């Protein structure tokens, strides 16, 4: 058994774990990041791509803004479409100049891995059989195998940044953990296409046949989603069927429609709302998808993960500087408040914009009335804009 020691052991090299490692490094705190997948897998994984203003500001503040400022697409507004018409919500005008930036999560991950490598800090991919032990005591440990050899890392703290299916959350005694969950009776079929985006801003659309979303990754790549069944088989969706459905659900009477191009990636994303509380057990802290999942309609998943690790790194920095545990003690409660705000918004966007098989005609009319109100009331648009651009980081 090879034994090592670090201040903070980080499980998972998604955006939460990598960003935490970066923030800690800047504070002079030592960490080791352990990931069970390969580096290529983590980088190639196609995920969401909307950064809130606070996430962009943080990236700039911590030296990660160069490529983001060059390649990220800043949006001041967003479209909501229904009944054949598109309605623009001017987020910047309604929130004192705040907006969102489209920059793929995998680009964020690439920048973070580059920063970790440049800092010569420890990041290990492809570890197996990882477990956390001794979490009751003052020196929790992470054990795992790497290249067939067993390792043990003794830590002051462990950060569980290992996503929804990780091992950290399930290491907390289950009688101390309360979970809240909702599954949705639909999913999203997402594609990436080599097609220049035909709109400068995102279009969220409710059609009689279901939800569709127009998004993008770059001036030459469009990202599109269709509401589908949770058990939808991608094999049932040849390219022509996807384009025909997107065209039907997205085209508006002003003549706007998505540009078509070669489809380079297809996948089905399940939809779930999930919260675990508390986000801490003794010296184990949960961050990101390990602690909470939101349906993608509000584009909050990555941003919540960033907010968690920003708070956690500040709390750890305060502890190492002065011995104060005040911020560590507040970590969970503060995080849960932000999480529930994001849950509320993501649930609301999802319910307003999706059709469900259990809907009756009343539900459909009520949903249209909700949308009518949204796009005709400055107060309602301000409310959406405020949540969509996100609250400043704590
Ligand atoms: N050991 C080591 N690593 C693990 C283990 C394990 N037992 N289990 C999971 N992991 C890794 C996963 O392979 C993944 O790379 O933890 C990482 C968790 O990363 P994400 O799932 O990306 O979660 P997070 O970093 O919290 O980021 C949240 O991801 O799901 C999206 O939309 C969500 O944008 C949000 C963001
Ligand atoms: C995306 O571009 O992948 C995207 C955009 C907005 C969302 C979800 C995903 O709400």
Short mmCIF file of C-alpha atoms and ligand atoms in Angstrom, two decimals:
data_model
loop_
_atom_site.label_atom_id
_atom_site.label_comp_id
_atom_site.label_asym_id
_atom_site.label_seq_id
_atom_site.Cartn_x
_atom_site.Cartn_y
_atom_site.Cartn_z
CA UNK A 1 0.00 0.00 0.00
CA UNK A 2 1.43 3.39 -1.03
CA UNK A 3 0.54 6.09 1.50
CA UNK A 4 0.34 9.85 0.90
CA UNK A 5 -1.03 12.88 2.71
CA UNK A 6 -2.80 16.01 1.50
CA UNK A 7 -4.86 18.81 2.98
CA UNK A 8 -7.93 18.29 0.79
CA UNK A 9 -8.63 15.02 -1.03
CA UNK A 10 -10.96 15.68 -3.97
CA UNK A 11 -13.02 12.85 -5.47
CA UNK A 12 -14.11 13.55 -9.06
CA UNK A 13 -12.62 15.64 -11.88
CA UNK A 14 -15.79 17.18 -13.27
CA UNK A 15 -16.19 20.95 -13.15
CA UNK A 16 -16.76 20.91 -9.36
CA UNK A 17 -13.62 18.93 -8.43
CA UNK A 18 -11.35 20.64 -10.94
CA UNK A 19 -12.53 24.14 -10.03
CA UNK A 20 -12.14 23.38 -6.32
CA UNK A 21 -8.59 22.20 -6.94
CA UNK A 22 -7.82 25.39 -8.84
CA UNK A 23 -9.31 27.70 -6.18
CA UNK A 24 -7.47 25.87 -3.37
CA UNK A 25 -4.18 26.02 -5.26
CA UNK A 26 -4.55 29.78 -5.55
CA UNK A 27 -4.99 29.94 -1.77
CA UNK A 28 -1.86 27.86 -1.21
CA UNK A 29 -3.84 24.80 -0.07
CA UNK A 30 -2.61 21.38 -1.20
CA UNK A 31 -5.05 18.95 -2.82
CA UNK A 32 -5.10 15.69 -4.79
CA UNK A 33 -7.86 15.11 -7.38
CA UNK A 34 -8.87 11.51 -8.15
CA UNK A 35 -11.08 10.54 -11.08
CA UNK A 36 -12.18 7.09 -12.18
CA UNK A 37 -12.69 7.93 -15.86
CA UNK A 38 -9.99 8.75 -18.41
CA UNK A 39 -8.95 12.31 -19.23
CA UNK A 40 -10.35 11.96 -22.77
CA UNK A 41 -13.70 10.78 -21.49
CA UNK A 42 -13.99 13.69 -19.06
CA UNK A 43 -13.11 16.20 -21.78
CA UNK A 44 -15.24 14.70 -24.56
CA UNK A 45 -18.40 14.26 -22.49
CA UNK A 46 -20.97 16.65 -24.02
CA UNK A 47 -22.85 18.61 -21.38
CA UNK A 48 -24.62 21.95 -21.02
CA UNK A 49 -23.01 25.22 -21.95
CA UNK A 50 -24.56 28.24 -20.26
CA UNK A 51 -22.44 30.19 -17.76
CA UNK A 52 -24.13 32.63 -15.41
CA UNK A 53 -22.62 36.07 -14.95
CA UNK A 54 -21.21 35.05 -11.54
CA UNK A 55 -19.47 32.00 -13.04
CA UNK A 56 -17.91 34.14 -15.78
CA UNK A 57 -16.80 36.75 -13.22
CA UNK A 58 -15.20 34.03 -11.08
CA UNK A 59 -13.40 32.48 -14.08
CA UNK A 60 -11.95 35.92 -14.88
CA UNK A 61 -10.99 36.60 -11.26
CA UNK A 62 -9.05 33.35 -10.96
CA UNK A 63 -7.08 33.60 -14.20
CA UNK A 64 -9.28 31.36 -16.35
CA UNK A 65 -10.78 34.04 -18.59
CA UNK A 66 -8.49 34.14 -21.63
CA UNK A 67 -10.16 31.59 -23.91
CA UNK A 68 -13.58 32.21 -22.37
CA UNK A 69 -13.39 35.90 -23.31
CA UNK A 70 -12.17 35.06 -26.80
CA UNK A 71 -14.49 32.15 -27.65
CA UNK A 72 -17.45 32.48 -25.27
CA UNK A 73 -20.63 33.97 -26.74
CA UNK A 74 -22.12 36.64 -24.49
CA UNK A 75 -25.94 36.87 -24.64
CA UNK A 76 -27.93 39.79 -23.28
CA UNK A 77 -31.31 38.22 -24.02
CA UNK A 78 -33.21 34.98 -24.52
CA UNK A 79 -36.27 34.03 -26.61
CA UNK A 80 -39.38 32.25 -25.38
CA UNK A 81 -41.48 30.85 -28.25
CA UNK A 82 -45.03 29.49 -28.24
CA UNK A 83 -48.12 29.60 -30.45
CA UNK A 84 -45.88 30.26 -33.46
CA UNK A 85 -44.26 33.46 -32.15
CA UNK A 86 -40.88 34.30 -30.57
CA UNK A 87 -40.72 36.78 -27.69
CA UNK A 88 -37.41 38.28 -26.58
CA UNK A 89 -36.62 38.82 -22.92
CA UNK A 90 -33.94 41.48 -22.57
CA UNK A 91 -32.12 40.08 -19.56
CA UNK A 92 -29.41 42.74 -19.46
CA UNK A 93 -31.93 45.61 -19.50
CA UNK A 94 -33.96 43.95 -16.74
CA UNK A 95 -31.06 43.05 -14.43
CA UNK A 96 -28.77 46.07 -14.57
CA UNK A 97 -26.51 44.69 -17.30
CA UNK A 98 -26.16 41.02 -16.33
CA UNK A 99 -26.22 38.28 -18.98
CA UNK A 100 -25.11 34.74 -19.71
CA UNK A 101 -22.19 33.36 -21.73
CA UNK A 102 -22.42 30.29 -23.92
CA UNK A 103 -19.21 28.28 -23.43
CA UNK A 104 -19.38 24.47 -23.38
CA UNK A 105 -18.87 22.73 -20.06
CA UNK A 106 -16.19 20.63 -21.74
CA UNK A 107 -14.32 23.85 -22.63
CA UNK A 108 -14.42 24.84 -18.95
CA UNK A 109 -13.10 21.37 -18.06
CA UNK A 110 -10.30 21.68 -20.66
CA UNK A 111 -9.23 25.06 -19.24
CA UNK A 112 -9.25 23.68 -15.69
CA UNK A 113 -7.17 20.62 -16.62
CA UNK A 114 -4.68 22.90 -18.39
CA UNK A 115 -4.45 25.11 -15.29
CA UNK A 116 -3.95 22.08 -13.02
CA UNK A 117 -1.23 20.74 -15.30
CA UNK A 118 0.50 24.14 -15.50
CA UNK A 119 0.45 24.34 -11.68
CA UNK A 120 2.07 20.90 -11.53
CA UNK A 121 -0.63 19.88 -9.06
CA UNK A 122 -1.84 16.32 -8.59
CA UNK A 123 -4.68 15.06 -10.79
CA UNK A 124 -5.02 11.32 -11.43
CA UNK A 125 -7.37 9.78 -13.97
CA UNK A 126 -8.37 6.14 -14.27
CA UNK A 127 -8.27 5.23 -10.56
CA UNK A 128 -10.43 2.24 -9.57
CA UNK A 129 -12.25 0.90 -6.50
CA UNK A 130 -12.18 4.27 -4.78
CA UNK A 131 -13.67 4.43 -1.27
CA UNK A 132 -13.66 7.01 1.50
CA UNK A 133 -12.94 5.69 5.01
CA UNK A 134 -12.43 7.02 8.56
CA UNK A 135 -14.87 9.83 7.89
CA UNK A 136 -15.96 9.71 11.54
CA UNK A 137 -12.55 10.87 12.73
CA UNK A 138 -10.07 13.74 12.41
CA UNK A 139 -8.17 12.20 9.48
CA UNK A 140 -10.45 10.83 6.78
CA UNK A 141 -8.83 8.70 4.08
CA UNK A 142 -9.33 7.88 0.43
CA UNK A 143 -8.30 4.41 -0.72
CA UNK A 144 -8.14 3.31 -4.34
CA UNK A 145 -6.16 1.36 -6.91
CA UNK A 146 -4.06 2.86 -9.63
CA UNK A 147 -2.28 0.80 -12.28
CA UNK A 148 -3.10 -2.28 -10.21
CA UNK A 149 -1.46 -0.91 -7.03
CA UNK A 150 -3.31 0.02 -3.82
CA UNK A 151 -3.04 3.60 -2.51
CA UNK A 152 -4.21 5.42 0.60
CA UNK A 153 -4.36 9.19 1.00
CA UNK A 154 -4.81 10.69 4.47
CA UNK A 155 -6.61 14.04 4.34
CA UNK A 156 -7.65 16.92 6.60
CA UNK A 157 -10.86 17.13 4.55
CA UNK A 158 -12.50 15.23 1.69
CA UNK A 159 -14.51 16.98 -1.01
CA UNK A 160 -17.08 14.70 -2.64
CA UNK A 161 -17.27 16.14 -6.15
CA UNK A 162 -18.09 12.77 -7.68
CA UNK A 163 -21.45 13.50 -9.25
CA UNK A 164 -24.85 11.92 -8.68
CA UNK A 165 -23.60 8.31 -9.01
CA UNK A 166 -20.47 8.84 -6.91
CA UNK A 167 -19.46 7.10 -3.68
CA UNK A 168 -19.08 10.06 -1.30
CA UNK A 169 -22.75 10.84 -0.64
CA UNK A 170 -23.54 7.20 0.00
CA UNK A 171 -20.71 7.04 2.59
CA UNK A 172 -22.69 9.36 4.88
CA UNK A 173 -24.73 7.36 7.43
CA UNK A 174 -28.07 7.17 5.69
CA UNK A 175 -30.12 8.06 8.76
CA UNK A 176 -28.37 11.47 8.80
CA UNK A 177 -29.08 12.25 5.16
CA UNK A 178 -32.41 13.49 3.91
CA UNK A 179 -33.08 13.41 0.19
CA UNK A 180 -35.76 15.08 -1.93
CA UNK A 181 -36.42 13.86 -5.42
CA UNK A 182 -38.65 14.27 -8.45
CA UNK A 183 -38.40 12.38 -11.71
CA UNK A 184 -39.99 13.83 -14.83
CA UNK A 185 -41.97 11.78 -17.32
CA UNK A 186 -39.79 12.99 -20.19
CA UNK A 187 -36.17 13.49 -21.27
CA UNK A 188 -34.24 15.54 -23.82
CA UNK A 189 -32.80 14.24 -27.05
CA UNK A 190 -29.82 16.51 -27.76
CA UNK A 191 -27.73 16.96 -30.88
CA UNK A 192 -24.67 18.94 -31.95
CA UNK A 193 -24.73 19.96 -35.61
CA UNK A 194 -22.20 21.59 -37.92
CA UNK A 195 -24.53 24.47 -38.74
CA UNK A 196 -24.11 28.18 -38.09
CA UNK A 197 -26.65 29.25 -35.44
CA UNK A 198 -29.58 31.04 -37.12
CA UNK A 199 -30.28 33.09 -33.98
CA UNK A 200 -27.77 35.03 -31.83
CA UNK A 201 -29.65 34.00 -28.70
CA UNK A 202 -31.24 30.84 -27.26
CA UNK A 203 -34.84 29.94 -28.12
CA UNK A 204 -36.89 27.97 -25.57
CA UNK A 205 -40.02 26.74 -27.34
CA UNK A 206 -43.26 25.06 -26.32
CA UNK A 207 -45.10 23.41 -29.21
CA UNK A 208 -48.16 21.15 -29.20
CA UNK A 209 -45.75 18.28 -29.90
CA UNK A 210 -43.56 19.19 -26.93
CA UNK A 211 -40.58 21.29 -25.88
CA UNK A 212 -37.62 22.18 -28.09
CA UNK A 213 -34.53 24.28 -27.38
CA UNK A 214 -32.26 26.06 -29.81
CA UNK A 215 -28.77 26.69 -28.45
CA UNK A 216 -25.23 26.84 -29.83
CA UNK A 217 -21.58 26.24 -29.08
CA UNK A 218 -19.77 28.50 -31.55
CA UNK A 219 -20.41 30.54 -34.72
CA UNK A 220 -20.36 27.26 -36.65
CA UNK A 221 -21.96 24.76 -34.26
CA UNK A 222 -25.63 24.59 -33.23
CA UNK A 223 -26.85 22.66 -30.18
CA UNK A 224 -30.49 21.54 -30.24
CA UNK A 225 -32.78 19.60 -27.93
CA UNK A 226 -36.20 17.94 -28.26
CA UNK A 227 -38.45 16.72 -25.48
CA UNK A 228 -38.75 12.93 -25.79
CA UNK A 229 -39.69 9.88 -23.71
CA UNK A 230 -37.30 8.93 -20.86
CA UNK A 231 -36.69 5.54 -22.50
CA UNK A 232 -36.32 6.96 -26.00
CA UNK A 233 -34.06 4.85 -28.23
CA UNK A 234 -31.64 6.96 -30.22
CA UNK A 235 -31.76 4.29 -32.98
CA UNK A 236 -35.38 5.35 -33.62
CA UNK A 237 -34.18 8.84 -34.51
CA UNK A 238 -32.46 8.96 -37.88
CA UNK A 239 -31.18 12.44 -38.76
CA UNK A 240 -34.15 13.25 -41.05
CA UNK A 241 -36.64 12.55 -38.27
CA UNK A 242 -34.70 14.78 -35.85
CA UNK A 243 -34.57 17.70 -38.31
CA UNK A 244 -38.21 17.36 -39.23
CA UNK A 245 -39.27 17.39 -35.58
CA UNK A 246 -36.99 20.32 -34.70
CA UNK A 247 -38.26 22.27 -37.67
CA UNK A 248 -41.90 21.63 -36.63
CA UNK A 249 -41.39 22.56 -33.01
CA UNK A 250 -39.07 25.54 -33.45
CA UNK A 251 -40.10 27.40 -36.63
CA UNK A 252 -42.00 30.60 -35.97
CA UNK A 253 -44.38 32.62 -38.15
CA UNK A 254 -41.78 35.39 -38.65
CA UNK A 255 -39.96 32.88 -40.89
CA UNK A 256 -37.28 31.95 -38.34
CA UNK A 257 -36.08 28.33 -38.33
CA UNK A 258 -32.90 26.53 -37.28
CA UNK A 259 -30.17 26.01 -39.88
CA UNK A 260 -29.48 22.37 -40.65
CA UNK A 261 -26.09 20.67 -40.96
CA UNK A 262 -24.23 17.44 -40.33
CA UNK A 263 -25.21 15.94 -36.97
CA UNK A 264 -21.97 15.16 -35.11
CA UNK A 265 -23.36 13.93 -31.78
CA UNK A 266 -26.68 12.60 -30.44
CA UNK A 267 -27.70 11.67 -26.90
CA UNK A 268 -30.61 11.39 -24.48
CA UNK A 269 -30.45 13.38 -21.20
CA UNK A 270 -32.72 12.24 -18.36
CA UNK A 271 -34.49 14.87 -16.26
CA UNK A 272 -34.43 14.81 -12.50
CA UNK A 273 -34.62 17.13 -9.51
CA UNK A 274 -32.66 15.94 -6.47
CA UNK A 275 -31.41 17.50 -3.24
CA UNK A 276 -29.42 15.85 -0.44
CA UNK A 277 -29.18 17.55 2.94
CA UNK A 278 -26.97 18.29 4.72
CA UNK A 279 -24.12 18.84 2.24
CA UNK A 280 -21.60 17.97 4.95
CA UNK A 281 -20.83 15.12 7.31
CA UNK A 282 -17.94 15.93 9.69
CA UNK A 283 -14.89 16.38 7.42
CA UNK A 284 -16.62 15.25 4.22
CA UNK A 285 -18.17 18.00 2.08
CA UNK A 286 -20.40 17.37 -0.95
CA UNK A 287 -20.35 19.73 -3.93
CA UNK A 288 -22.02 19.86 -7.33
CA UNK A 289 -24.06 16.96 -8.72
CA UNK A 290 -23.05 14.79 -5.74
CA UNK A 291 -25.38 16.96 -3.65
CA UNK A 292 -28.02 18.13 -6.11
CA UNK A 293 -29.38 17.65 -9.62
CA UNK A 294 -31.57 20.09 -11.51
CA UNK A 295 -33.40 19.47 -14.79
CA UNK A 296 -31.45 21.24 -17.57
CA UNK A 297 -34.22 23.69 -18.53
CA UNK A 298 -32.87 26.42 -16.24
CA UNK A 299 -29.21 25.80 -17.23
CA UNK A 300 -28.22 25.81 -13.55
CA UNK A 301 -26.29 22.52 -13.00
CA UNK A 302 -22.77 23.71 -13.76
CA UNK A 303 -23.36 27.10 -12.14
CA UNK A 304 -24.56 25.54 -8.89
CA UNK A 305 -21.47 23.34 -8.82
CA UNK A 306 -19.24 26.40 -9.26
CA UNK A 307 -21.09 28.28 -6.50
CA UNK A 308 -20.56 25.32 -4.13
CA UNK A 309 -16.82 25.05 -4.64
CA UNK A 310 -16.34 28.80 -4.51
CA UNK A 311 -17.95 28.80 -1.05
CA UNK A 312 -16.07 25.67 0.02
CA UNK A 313 -12.68 27.03 -1.00
CA UNK A 314 -13.33 30.28 0.89
CA UNK A 315 -14.38 28.32 3.97
CA UNK A 316 -11.27 26.10 3.80
CA UNK A 317 -9.03 29.12 3.25
CA UNK A 318 -10.51 30.81 6.35
CA UNK A 319 -9.93 27.61 8.34
CA UNK A 320 -6.28 27.28 7.32
CA UNK A 321 -5.61 30.99 7.86
CA UNK A 322 -7.20 31.47 11.26
CA UNK A 323 -8.49 28.12 12.48
CA UNK A 324 -12.04 29.46 12.24
CA UNK A 325 -14.68 26.87 11.36
CA UNK A 326 -17.52 29.38 11.03
CA UNK A 327 -17.68 29.30 7.23
CA UNK A 328 -17.26 25.51 7.15
CA UNK A 329 -20.20 25.27 9.56
CA UNK A 330 -22.31 27.51 7.30
CA UNK A 331 -21.35 25.71 4.08
CA UNK A 332 -24.35 23.40 3.93
CA UNK A 333 -27.10 25.83 4.97
CA UNK A 334 -25.89 28.57 2.62
CA UNK A 335 -25.60 26.06 -0.23
CA UNK A 336 -29.02 24.59 0.36
CA UNK A 337 -30.61 28.04 0.16
CA UNK A 338 -29.04 28.61 -3.25
CA UNK A 339 -29.87 25.07 -4.34
CA UNK A 340 -33.56 25.41 -3.51
CA UNK A 341 -33.75 28.71 -5.39
CA UNK A 342 -32.29 26.96 -8.43
CA UNK A 343 -34.60 23.98 -7.91
CA UNK A 344 -37.62 26.24 -7.85
CA UNK A 345 -36.57 28.03 -11.04
CA UNK A 346 -35.59 24.86 -12.92
CA UNK A 347 -38.84 23.13 -11.93
CA UNK A 348 -40.88 26.15 -12.99
CA UNK A 349 -39.15 26.50 -16.38
CA UNK A 350 -39.52 22.75 -16.93
CA UNK A 351 -43.22 22.60 -16.05
CA UNK A 352 -44.07 25.69 -18.06
CA UNK A 353 -42.32 24.50 -21.20
CA UNK A 354 -43.00 20.74 -21.35
CA UNK A 355 -46.01 18.67 -22.27
CA UNK A 356 -46.85 15.67 -20.15
CA UNK A 357 -48.91 12.62 -21.14
CA UNK A 358 -51.09 13.17 -18.10
CA UNK A 359 -52.01 16.71 -19.27
CA UNK A 360 -55.61 17.48 -20.07
CA UNK A 361 -56.73 20.44 -22.22
CA UNK A 362 -56.99 22.59 -19.10
CA UNK A 363 -53.29 22.04 -18.34
CA UNK A 364 -52.33 23.04 -21.86
CA UNK A 365 -54.38 26.25 -21.77
CA UNK A 366 -53.03 27.16 -18.33
CA UNK A 367 -49.48 26.68 -19.58
CA UNK A 368 -50.15 28.98 -22.53
CA UNK A 369 -51.65 31.54 -20.13
CA UNK A 370 -48.48 31.28 -18.02
CA UNK A 371 -46.37 31.98 -21.10
CA UNK A 372 -48.65 34.84 -22.26
CA UNK A 373 -48.29 36.44 -18.86
CA UNK A 374 -44.54 35.90 -18.80
CA UNK A 375 -43.90 37.71 -22.09
CA UNK A 376 -46.34 40.55 -21.48
CA UNK A 377 -45.47 41.52 -17.91
CA UNK A 378 -42.25 43.40 -17.15
CA UNK A 379 -42.40 42.05 -13.61
CA UNK A 380 -42.64 38.45 -14.82
CA UNK A 381 -39.83 38.92 -17.36
CA UNK A 382 -37.65 40.53 -14.67
CA UNK A 383 -38.26 37.54 -12.43
CA UNK A 384 -37.18 35.10 -15.15
CA UNK A 385 -34.18 37.25 -16.10
CA UNK A 386 -33.00 37.59 -12.51
CA UNK A 387 -33.01 33.83 -11.95
CA UNK A 388 -31.63 32.99 -15.38
CA UNK A 389 -28.54 35.23 -15.12
CA UNK A 390 -28.11 33.94 -11.54
CA UNK A 391 -27.54 35.50 -8.15
CA UNK A 392 -24.02 36.78 -7.43
CA UNK A 393 -21.80 34.13 -5.80
CA UNK A 394 -21.98 34.13 -1.98
N1 LIG B 1 -14.24 7.74 -8.07
C1 LIG B 1 -13.67 8.75 -8.76
N2 LIG B 1 -14.36 9.60 -9.55
C2 LIG B 1 -15.68 9.42 -9.65
C3 LIG B 1 -16.34 8.38 -8.94
C4 LIG B 1 -15.56 7.52 -8.13
N3 LIG B 1 -16.11 6.51 -7.46
N4 LIG B 1 -17.67 8.43 -9.24
C5 LIG B 1 -17.81 9.45 -10.09
N5 LIG B 1 -16.63 10.06 -10.36
C6 LIG B 1 -16.37 11.19 -11.26
C7 LIG B 1 -17.16 11.12 -12.56
O1 LIG B 1 -16.55 10.28 -13.50
C8 LIG B 1 -17.16 12.57 -12.98
O2 LIG B 1 -16.06 12.89 -13.82
O3 LIG B 1 -16.80 12.38 -10.65
C9 LIG B 1 -17.02 13.34 -11.69
C10 LIG B 1 -18.26 14.15 -11.39
O4 LIG B 1 -18.37 15.14 -12.36
P1 LIG B 1 -19.78 15.69 -12.91
O5 LIG B 1 -20.72 14.57 -13.05
O6 LIG B 1 -19.47 16.53 -14.09
O7 LIG B 1 -20.33 16.59 -11.70
P2 LIG B 1 -19.89 18.01 -11.16
O8 LIG B 1 -18.41 18.20 -11.25
O9 LIG B 1 -20.59 18.17 -9.87
O10 LIG B 1 -20.47 19.03 -12.21
C11 LIG B 1 -21.79 19.42 -12.29
O11 LIG B 1 -22.06 18.43 -14.40
O12 LIG B 1 -23.82 16.92 -14.62
C12 LIG B 1 -23.29 18.12 -15.00
O13 LIG B 1 -24.99 19.44 -15.70
C13 LIG B 1 -24.24 19.10 -14.59
O14 LIG B 1 -23.18 20.96 -15.27
C14 LIG B 1 -23.37 20.19 -14.14
C15 LIG B 1 -22.10 19.65 -13.73
C1 LIG B 2 -26.98 23.95 -23.95
O1 LIG B 2 -26.56 24.80 -24.75
O2 LIG B 2 -26.49 22.82 -23.89
C2 LIG B 2 -28.10 24.31 -23.04
C3 LIG B 2 -28.59 25.59 -23.05
C4 LIG B 2 -29.62 25.93 -22.20
C5 LIG B 2 -30.16 24.99 -21.36
C6 LIG B 2 -29.66 23.70 -21.34
C7 LIG B 2 -28.63 23.36 -22.19
O3 LIG B 2 -31.21 25.33 -20.55
#
